Amino acid sequence: MLSVALRTLRVRWAAFVGSFVALALGVGLLAVMGQALAASLQAPVRAPERFAAAPVVVKGQDALRVKTPIGVRTAELAEPRAVPHRVVTALRALGPVTEDRSFPVHVEGGPAGLVGHPWSTARFAPYALGAGRAPRADGEVVITGDWAEVGERLSNGALVVGSVRGLGFEDAVFATDAEAARLAPESRQLVVEADASAVRAVVEGSGARVLTGADRRLADAGPERDGEALTALNALFGTAGGVTAFVSVFVVASTFAFAVERRRREFGLLRTAGATPGQVRRAVLAEALLVGVLASAAGCALGAYGAPLLGEAVVEGGLAPDWYAIGGHDWPYHVAFWTGLSVALSGAAVASWRAGRTAPTQALREASVDGQALPWARRVCGAALLVTAVATLAYALATDPGDLLHRKSYVVRPMLLITAVALLAPVLVRPLVPRLPGTTGLLVRANAVAGLRRTAAVAAPVLVTVALAGSLLGATATLNEARAAEVRERTGADFVVTSAQGTHIEPAAVDRLRRVEGAVVSASSATAVHTLEDGVALVRSEARAVDPGLLAGTVRLPVTAGRVADLDDASIVVNEEWAEHGVGQRVRVWLGDGTARTLRIVAVLATGTGDNGAYVTAANAGGAGVDRVDVRVRAGADAAAVGAELRAVDGVRVASKARWVAASYPETNRATRLGVLLVLGIALLCTGISVANTLVMGAAERGRDLAALRLAGATGGQVLRLAAAEALTVVAVGGVLGLLVTLVNLAGMGGALALLSAPVAVVVPWPALGWTTGACAVLALVSVLTPTAFALRRPAGALT
């Protein structure tokens, strides 16, 4: 059988090119995604940066630790605690103490993420003056880098008196220690120039931590940023890799199966010549093995070339740290190679089994017209997957509708429905093929219905691409629109005031806002509370600290039970996601600074899209500063005058309700957007290969049909128009199936939003669906017209 397979490959090499290309591309994509995932599994340990030259760093309590029956559970505090004053006093007896007080800085034309520090901490990086002098008075600063000149007055009024060479990990502004203490009253970490063991003895029991050696990196801003960046990359490439595997396996399997199905006449002749079913199957599997090994090896080589390019692209795009690089792992190549080979053999085996058990005369009869286009096994699998998709959707809606709004769910769930519809495509094609007018329309429908396998093989990859584009883009757009509607419904204020620096509003500014005549001012603070669910799971919930007497006048909350007006220092407002959410129940919580409290539930909010958090009073905010002020204009007051007075307050940014709602419109983050584009690009690429393979193979086998048309008097232009009409019709069928899958998926998300009492605004991404279907149509036209045009260059008699 191996020698027969080799001779077949040598003689019919053109028929195997499509299968080879599809498999090589699929394996290459799997190898690239596997390498990207492998590179995102572990972040390097950074060396200390800001405190590289500091002997000992003492950091205030920044983590909550709760004992449970299965061990200690930890969580990051929303409001880390300062180093206790008594501890600072005791440390000063051991040696010099330098308090670190960091604060955000906003300068027009300056670097993004600019941060301020006291000048006394610069020597611990160490920074060295390169020009100018150290700051000596309030309003004088030293900058890192060369984004401003010495002697220049910045937009915030500060005078640049010196500069230091940037060290690459931050853009900083250094002020005097006195000014830093005014801007950041609390010192949450400090440097002690003393023996580490003596420092530990003083700090022990205070909740603060002593950092030495490599642990000093924990005092840097964002010490876990590399791990967080890799988590985002892991999610990005995990999603893209999962979809890549799904689309690649789907395309490769269908391509190999279709290639085998197109050779039924050849198999019928072999059976007539005396070949047994087993010999036919072994010959087909031997061919698939040879093509599979060569194509999988080529795909691994392609992946080795493409993986570093992807790594460079994500670094240049700002989605990965500078040190991120893809490559150097072996297991992705093994997974990609053996997956590709297994899929090729599986796709060929299924078709070869049917070819082997078909009688010679039946195979010859079915070579031209499809008989049973959908075998019973495929019917059973398709129906089972369809039932499973519908049942799991219904179960999710009944038990946990919020799960349908998570990215993993709305990315993975459509694949089940797509696979089911693709398996049942031959049954669905016949009723979807339109009855076009004229002779050409009659021939188009007749050819599409007579070759159901060919029609379904072209429509299936179009279905995959259109359904993925519609489901992914539609899901993100639907969620964004629902969240925007929530913001519109919740905002009852006429103006929303935030800090011009993007952080907390100064207490003096809050007092000034409260004195604006004709304004009802409701200040609130962002914080968090933690609960211990089932005695073992420490769960963080975002919260806001508010004045309950003023809240109702500026914010409209989706209350399902209780009254928000009953909120006081001994109570809390929760949402329906909480394990305990009955009005009157008492829950044990840990506040933003780690303080344990037992609070009474006075009101329950609808879950919504997940942005309806808890509400507490300022007494339970853990010391969080005011970051938002909602202002309602009193009846009879002049709104324009109130707005003008609000804008006259220093250090704040004032937005009208309309502008606030517009600015709050949720935007898909860059990583998610890139992931969706990557997924759709992969799907479209695989679709192009599959459609091209199928149509080229189909066109090569239709020489007799072309000859009959030419001998019947059809012109070359008429034949080309017929071929184009057939290709566009099949693409349209795939597009309609993809649209149906999209609508079902988005309907499920709309149902979840309704059950969560969130605004339902299902968004069908018509432009994306149109562009995707159009791209598939162009690929189909090129793939069918090119071989047909070449075939028409020969005499009509030669086509037979």
Tab-separated table of N, CA, C and O in Angstrom, residues 743-783:
chain	number	residue	atom	x	y	z
A	743	LEU	N	-26.919	35.111	15.669
A	743	LEU	CA	-28.147	35.563	16.308
A	743	LEU	C	-28.509	34.707	17.513
A	743	LEU	O	-28.970	35.226	18.538
A	744	VAL	N	-28.286	33.398	17.412
A	744	VAL	CA	-28.570	32.523	18.548
A	744	VAL	C	-27.648	32.862	19.720
A	744	VAL	O	-28.090	32.962	20.879
A	745	ASN	N	-26.352	33.046	19.444
A	745	ASN	CA	-25.403	33.371	20.511
A	745	ASN	C	-25.730	34.717	21.160
A	745	ASN	O	-25.692	34.851	22.391
A	746	LEU	N	-26.030	35.712	20.346
A	746	LEU	CA	-26.345	37.027	20.900
A	746	LEU	C	-27.686	37.017	21.626
A	746	LEU	O	-27.869	37.753	22.604
A	747	ALA	N	-28.623	36.178	21.156
A	747	ALA	CA	-29.898	36.051	21.866
A	747	ALA	C	-29.672	35.477	23.260
A	747	ALA	O	-30.313	35.897	24.238
A	748	GLY	N	-28.742	34.517	23.372
A	748	GLY	CA	-28.413	33.968	24.683
A	748	GLY	C	-27.827	35.032	25.601
A	748	GLY	O	-28.167	35.105	26.791
A	749	MET	N	-26.947	35.883	25.052
A	749	MET	CA	-26.383	36.962	25.865
A	749	MET	C	-27.460	37.969	26.250
A	749	MET	O	-27.484	38.469	27.389
A	750	GLY	N	-28.382	38.268	25.323
A	750	GLY	CA	-29.480	39.171	25.657
A	750	GLY	C	-30.355	38.604	26.759
A	750	GLY	O	-30.795	39.335	27.661
A	751	GLY	N	-30.614	37.305	26.715
A	751	GLY	CA	-31.386	36.670	27.776
A	751	GLY	C	-30.678	36.752	29.122
A	751	GLY	O	-31.320	36.977	30.157
A	752	ALA	N	-29.347	36.578	29.113
A	752	ALA	CA	-28.585	36.685	30.356
A	752	ALA	C	-28.678	38.093	30.931
A	752	ALA	O	-28.855	38.279	32.137
A	753	LEU	N	-28.565	39.100	30.080
A	753	LEU	CA	-28.668	40.482	30.547
A	753	LEU	C	-30.050	40.750	31.144
A	753	LEU	O	-30.175	41.425	32.176
A	754	ALA	N	-31.092	40.226	30.505
A	754	ALA	CA	-32.446	40.428	31.023
A	754	ALA	C	-32.619	39.775	32.393
A	754	ALA	O	-33.203	40.357	33.311
A	755	LEU	N	-32.085	38.559	32.550
A	755	LEU	CA	-32.195	37.861	33.830
A	755	LEU	C	-31.403	38.563	34.925
A	755	LEU	O	-31.733	38.449	36.113
A	756	LEU	N	-30.354	39.278	34.548
A	756	LEU	CA	-29.534	40.009	35.520
A	756	LEU	C	-30.049	41.420	35.756
A	756	LEU	O	-29.383	42.222	36.425
A	757	SER	N	-31.209	41.730	35.194
A	757	SER	CA	-31.813	43.066	35.315
A	757	SER	C	-30.919	44.153	34.752
A	757	SER	O	-30.902	45.287	35.245
A	758	ALA	N	-30.160	43.824	33.740
A	758	ALA	CA	-29.311	44.798	33.054
A	758	ALA	C	-30.011	45.264	31.788
A	758	ALA	O	-30.863	44.550	31.238
A	759	PRO	N	-29.689	46.452	31.301
A	759	PRO	CA	-30.283	46.903	30.039
A	759	PRO	C	-29.943	45.947	28.901
A	759	PRO	O	-28.785	45.539	28.755
A	760	VAL	N	-30.937	45.565	28.143
A	760	VAL	CA	-30.737	44.646	27.022
A	760	VAL	C	-30.620	45.458	25.740
A	760	VAL	O	-31.574	46.117	25.326
A	761	ALA	N	-29.452	45.421	25.144
A	761	ALA	CA	-29.229	46.153	23.891
A	761	ALA	C	-28.353	45.284	22.995
A	761	ALA	O	-27.155	45.493	22.882
A	762	VAL	N	-28.971	44.267	22.393
A	762	VAL	CA	-28.222	43.341	21.543
A	762	VAL	C	-27.747	44.078	20.290
A	762	VAL	O	-28.537	44.707	19.587
A	763	VAL	N	-26.450	44.006	20.044
A	763	VAL	CA	-25.847	44.692	18.905
A	763	VAL	C	-25.337	43.644	17.911
A	763	VAL	O	-24.451	42.857	18.242
A	764	VAL	N	-25.917	43.620	16.733
A	764	VAL	CA	-25.438	42.740	15.661
A	764	VAL	C	-24.429	43.528	14.830
A	764	VAL	O	-24.762	44.578	14.282
A	765	PRO	N	-23.186	43.077	14.739
A	765	PRO	CA	-22.154	43.844	14.025
A	765	PRO	C	-22.281	43.699	12.511
A	765	PRO	O	-21.473	43.029	11.853
A	766	TRP	N	-23.284	44.362	11.949
A	766	TRP	CA	-23.543	44.214	10.517
A	766	TRP	C	-22.340	44.595	9.649
A	766	TRP	O	-22.055	43.882	8.676
A	767	PRO	N	-21.637	45.680	9.923
A	767	PRO	CA	-20.470	45.998	9.062
A	767	PRO	C	-19.420	44.888	9.072
A	767	PRO	O	-18.892	44.523	8.011
A	768	ALA	N	-19.131	44.348	10.254
A	768	ALA	CA	-18.137	43.270	10.326
A	768	ALA	C	-18.617	42.029	9.590
A	768	ALA	O	-17.838	41.356	8.891
A	769	LEU	N	-19.899	41.709	9.733
A	769	LEU	CA	-20.446	40.556	9.013
A	769	LEU	C	-20.361	40.779	7.508
A	769	LEU	O	-20.043	39.856	6.744
A	770	GLY	N	-20.658	42.008	7.092
A	770	GLY	CA	-20.592	42.310	5.664
A	770	GLY	C	-19.178	42.211	5.121
A	770	GLY	O	-18.947	41.612	4.059
A	771	TRP	N	-18.212	42.796	5.848
A	771	TRP	CA	-16.821	42.735	5.392
A	771	TRP	C	-16.305	41.296	5.378
A	771	TRP	O	-15.583	40.903	4.454
A	772	THR	N	-16.655	40.529	6.393
A	772	THR	CA	-16.189	39.141	6.458
A	772	THR	C	-16.770	38.315	5.319
A	772	THR	O	-16.051	37.571	4.636
A	773	THR	N	-18.055	38.439	5.111
A	773	THR	CA	-18.684	37.699	4.008
A	773	THR	C	-18.133	38.166	2.665
A	773	THR	O	-17.907	37.351	1.757
A	774	GLY	N	-17.915	39.475	2.533
A	774	GLY	CA	-17.341	40.002	1.291
A	774	GLY	C	-15.952	39.462	1.026
A	774	GLY	O	-15.617	39.122	-0.120
A	775	ALA	N	-15.129	39.365	2.081
A	775	ALA	CA	-13.781	38.808	1.909
A	775	ALA	C	-13.851	37.345	1.473
A	775	ALA	O	-13.098	36.907	0.596
A	776	CYS	N	-14.782	36.593	2.088
A	776	CYS	CA	-14.958	35.194	1.680
A	776	CYS	C	-15.421	35.112	0.225
A	776	CYS	O	-14.988	34.222	-0.532
A	777	ALA	N	-16.284	36.029	-0.194
A	777	ALA	CA	-16.771	36.031	-1.569
A	777	ALA	C	-15.643	36.312	-2.553
A	777	ALA	O	-15.551	35.660	-3.611
A	778	VAL	N	-14.784	37.261	-2.213
A	778	VAL	CA	-13.647	37.565	-3.104
A	778	VAL	C	-12.733	36.358	-3.223
A	778	VAL	O	-12.285	35.998	-4.329
A	779	LEU	N	-12.432	35.713	-2.089
A	779	LEU	CA	-11.588	34.518	-2.127
A	779	LEU	C	-12.220	33.424	-2.976
A	779	LEU	O	-11.529	32.747	-3.753
A	780	ALA	N	-13.526	33.261	-2.834
A	780	ALA	CA	-14.221	32.223	-3.600
A	780	ALA	C	-14.184	32.530	-5.088
A	780	ALA	O	-13.950	31.633	-5.919
A	781	LEU	N	-14.412	33.778	-5.457
A	781	LEU	CA	-14.398	34.144	-6.870
A	781	LEU	C	-13.029	33.906	-7.491
A	781	LEU	O	-12.917	33.345	-8.590
A	782	VAL	N	-11.983	34.335	-6.806
A	782	VAL	CA	-10.624	34.130	-7.334
A	782	VAL	C	-10.331	32.647	-7.471
A	782	VAL	O	-9.743	32.189	-8.470
A	783	SER	N	-10.756	31.863	-6.461
A	783	SER	CA	-10.440	30.434	-6.449
A	783	SER	C	-11.177	29.658	-7.527
A	783	SER	O	-10.659	28.654	-8.036
